[in-house]
XYZ file of N, CA and C in Angstrom:
285
model
N 26.425 -22.751 45.143
C 25.364 -22.234 44.310
C 24.486 -23.372 43.786
N 25.103 -24.408 43.266
C 24.329 -25.524 42.744
C 24.380 -26.691 43.707
N 23.262 -27.375 43.833
C 23.268 -28.598 44.620
C 24.045 -29.663 43.873
N 24.472 -30.646 44.584
C 25.206 -31.750 43.964
C 24.330 -32.411 42.899
N 24.941 -32.739 41.796
C 24.217 -33.370 40.689
C 23.718 -34.760 41.081
N 22.596 -35.132 40.484
C 22.049 -36.470 40.665
C 21.790 -37.038 39.275
N 22.083 -38.301 39.106
C 21.928 -38.961 37.815
C 20.922 -40.090 37.943
N 19.989 -40.151 37.014
C 19.026 -41.241 36.936
C 19.259 -41.923 35.596
N 19.487 -43.207 35.614
C 19.846 -43.950 34.407
C 18.869 -45.076 34.141
N 18.680 -45.350 32.863
C 17.869 -46.476 32.430
C 18.543 -47.046 31.197
N 18.369 -48.327 30.935
C 18.960 -48.892 29.717
C 18.402 -48.234 28.472
N 17.216 -47.694 28.564
C 16.609 -47.025 27.404
C 17.450 -45.829 26.958
N 18.201 -45.238 27.885
C 19.057 -44.111 27.529
C 20.205 -44.534 26.627
N 20.467 -45.827 26.532
C 21.658 -46.293 25.835
C 21.419 -46.739 24.411
N 20.206 -47.033 24.057
C 20.000 -47.552 22.708
C 18.669 -47.083 22.133
N 18.685 -46.992 20.857
C 17.466 -46.651 20.138
C 17.330 -47.662 19.015
N 17.889 -47.343 17.885
C 17.855 -48.286 16.767
C 19.132 -49.124 16.695
N 20.137 -48.721 17.454
C 21.413 -49.408 17.406
C 21.362 -50.698 18.211
N 22.198 -51.635 17.837
C 22.319 -52.874 18.594
C 23.021 -52.572 19.918
N 22.682 -53.301 20.962
C 23.359 -53.090 22.248
C 24.869 -53.311 22.121
N 25.626 -52.584 22.918
C 27.070 -52.753 22.955
C 27.375 -53.717 24.091
N 28.076 -54.776 23.791
C 28.391 -55.794 24.794
C 29.069 -55.163 26.009
N 28.542 -55.463 27.187
C 29.136 -54.984 28.424
C 28.706 -53.595 28.851
N 27.950 -52.895 28.013
C 27.511 -51.541 28.355
C 26.035 -51.594 28.739
N 25.744 -51.110 29.939
C 24.368 -51.098 30.418
C 24.184 -49.907 31.349
N 22.943 -49.624 31.668
C 22.661 -48.575 32.634
C 23.263 -48.890 33.991
N 23.236 -50.155 34.369
C 23.818 -50.562 35.649
C 25.331 -50.365 35.657
N 25.989 -50.651 34.531
C 27.420 -50.443 34.428
C 27.743 -48.952 34.526
N 26.958 -48.117 33.869
C 27.172 -46.672 33.956
C 26.935 -46.159 35.371
N 25.919 -46.677 36.038
C 25.652 -46.297 37.424
C 26.883 -46.571 38.292
N 27.424 -47.760 38.165
C 28.592 -48.127 38.960
C 29.790 -47.236 38.614
N 30.011 -46.981 37.327
C 31.131 -46.149 36.901
C 31.005 -44.732 37.454
N 29.829 -44.150 37.337
C 29.611 -42.785 37.833
C 29.797 -42.728 39.348
N 29.225 -43.699 40.049
C 29.301 -43.704 41.510
C 30.725 -43.891 42.030
N 31.557 -44.590 41.293
C 32.930 -44.820 41.755
C 33.915 -43.781 41.226
N 33.419 -42.804 40.477
C 34.304 -41.787 39.909
C 33.881 -40.373 40.298
N 33.515 -40.212 41.551
C 33.301 -38.878 42.080
C 31.884 -38.353 42.102
N 30.913 -39.115 41.644
C 29.519 -38.669 41.644
C 28.646 -39.768 42.252
N 28.623 -39.882 43.574
C 27.932 -41.006 44.221
C 26.415 -40.901 44.238
N 25.832 -40.121 43.373
C 24.372 -39.960 43.391
C 23.705 -40.555 42.150
N 24.378 -41.464 41.441
C 23.759 -42.106 40.279
C 22.861 -43.238 40.750
N 21.737 -43.406 40.050
C 20.809 -44.466 40.404
C 20.226 -45.052 39.127
N 20.234 -46.381 39.022
C 19.722 -47.082 37.859
C 18.255 -47.441 38.060
N 17.457 -47.289 37.018
C 16.044 -47.687 37.013
C 15.826 -48.642 35.855
N 15.265 -49.802 36.137
C 15.016 -50.793 35.101
C 14.039 -50.253 34.049
N 13.117 -49.404 34.484
C 12.133 -48.809 33.561
C 12.220 -47.299 33.672
N 12.340 -46.649 32.535
C 12.447 -45.183 32.554
C 11.189 -44.531 33.117
N 10.071 -45.240 33.083
C 8.822 -44.703 33.610
C 8.876 -44.499 35.131
N 9.840 -45.119 35.796
C 9.992 -44.976 37.246
C 10.742 -43.693 37.622
N 11.438 -43.109 36.675
C 12.294 -41.953 36.963
C 11.495 -40.724 37.403
N 10.399 -40.339 36.734
C 9.673 -39.141 37.178
C 9.226 -39.203 38.630
N 8.693 -40.330 39.057
C 8.238 -40.469 40.446
C 9.390 -40.217 41.413
N 10.544 -40.795 41.126
C 11.709 -40.605 41.988
C 12.175 -39.150 41.984
N 12.283 -38.564 40.813
C 12.750 -37.179 40.730
C 11.803 -36.211 41.422
N 10.516 -36.430 41.280
C 9.549 -35.518 41.882
C 9.626 -35.519 43.409
N 10.174 -36.574 43.987
C 10.339 -36.621 45.441
C 11.518 -35.766 45.903
N 12.454 -35.472 45.006
C 13.660 -34.743 45.404
C 13.779 -33.358 44.788
N 12.981 -33.057 43.773
C 13.068 -31.742 43.114
C 12.662 -30.619 44.058
N 13.368 -29.521 43.948
C 13.060 -28.317 44.722
C 12.954 -27.138 43.760
N 12.332 -26.069 44.196
C 12.222 -24.861 43.369
C 13.616 -24.434 42.925
N 13.745 -24.137 41.653
C 15.016 -23.688 41.106
C 15.882 -24.797 40.538
N 15.507 -26.065 40.774
C 16.271 -27.178 40.217
C 16.119 -27.219 38.701
N 17.107 -27.764 38.048
C 17.095 -27.944 36.597
C 17.112 -29.437 36.315
N 16.211 -29.889 35.431
C 16.171 -31.286 35.010
C 16.537 -31.326 33.540
N 17.497 -32.177 33.217
C 17.962 -32.320 31.838
C 17.870 -33.790 31.481
N 17.154 -34.109 30.406
C 17.064 -35.502 29.966
C 17.882 -35.658 28.698
N 18.703 -36.672 28.681
C 19.549 -36.986 27.525
C 19.432 -38.461 27.232
N 19.390 -38.814 25.968
C 19.357 -40.222 25.636
C 18.794 -40.452 24.260
N 18.570 -41.697 23.977
C 18.090 -42.107 22.660
C 16.592 -42.395 22.717
N 15.999 -42.429 21.543
C 14.600 -42.823 21.451
C 13.662 -41.854 22.132
N 12.781 -42.394 22.957
C 11.724 -41.592 23.560
C 12.031 -41.155 24.990
N 13.309 -41.037 25.336
C 13.665 -40.624 26.692
C 13.128 -39.224 27.010
N 12.833 -38.437 25.987
C 12.258 -37.106 26.216
C 10.912 -37.175 26.938
N 10.264 -38.333 26.893
C 8.972 -38.462 27.581
C 9.131 -38.363 29.099
N 10.326 -38.643 29.614
C 10.576 -38.496 31.053
C 10.405 -37.032 31.444
N 11.022 -36.129 30.686
C 10.896 -34.704 30.966
C 9.470 -34.210 30.838
N 8.779 -34.687 29.817
C 7.378 -34.289 29.632
C 6.506 -34.763 30.796
N 6.755 -35.969 31.275
C 5.981 -36.498 32.395
C 6.232 -35.682 33.660
N 7.478 -35.335 33.913
C 7.808 -34.511 35.079
C 7.111 -33.160 34.972
N 7.173 -32.540 33.809
C 6.519 -31.248 33.586
C 5.016 -31.342 33.836
N 4.385 -32.370 33.269
C 2.937 -32.526 33.429
C 2.552 -32.739 34.890
N 3.319 -33.540 35.606
C 3.004 -33.779 37.022
C 3.210 -32.512 37.862
N 4.235 -31.737 37.536
C 4.450 -30.483 38.267
C 3.308 -29.501 38.010
N 2.822 -29.441 36.763
C 1.677 -28.566 36.446
C 0.435 -29.003 37.207
N 0.190 -30.323 37.258
C -0.963 -30.839 38.004
C -0.859 -30.473 39.482
N 0.332 -30.638 40.041
C 0.525 -30.312 41.455
C 0.306 -28.829 41.700
N 0.812 -27.986 40.814
C 0.639 -26.538 40.958
C -0.842 -26.174 40.890
N -1.581 -26.777 39.938
C -3.011 -26.517 39.819
C -3.751 -26.979 41.084
N -3.389 -28.136 41.565
C -4.033 -28.673 42.762
C -3.746 -27.796 43.969
N -2.482 -27.365 44.125
C -2.116 -26.525 45.258
C -2.767 -25.140 45.199
N -3.034 -24.655 43.973
C -3.617 -23.332 43.814
C -5.146 -23.339 43.941
N -5.745 -24.529 43.838
C -7.203 -24.618 43.903
C -7.680 -24.262 45.316
N -8.763 -23.479 45.403
C -9.314 -23.133 46.734
C -9.832 -24.377 47.436
N -9.648 -24.413 48.738
C -10.127 -25.538 49.541
C -11.657 -25.531 49.590
N -12.242 -26.709 49.553
C -13.716 -26.810 49.586
C -14.211 -26.881 50.997
């Protein structure tokens, strides 16, 4: 019923106002997830890169959930805005 989960990680997901935790990073989480039964985790140095990557793999009916600290919610908003633009462009009559 559901496609295999995919995880997109950024260090921004790990901290907001808190000090970094020694040894904990997006890259460390990527490795942990990939070696523990979910080989579809991918680390992005900048969270701004995530929407472009996700939009290449999203299909109708997919669910995108953003979790994290600070302004990580902007990833979801960017994906939504780009999908709306694409829908408007696809619906526009050809000239």
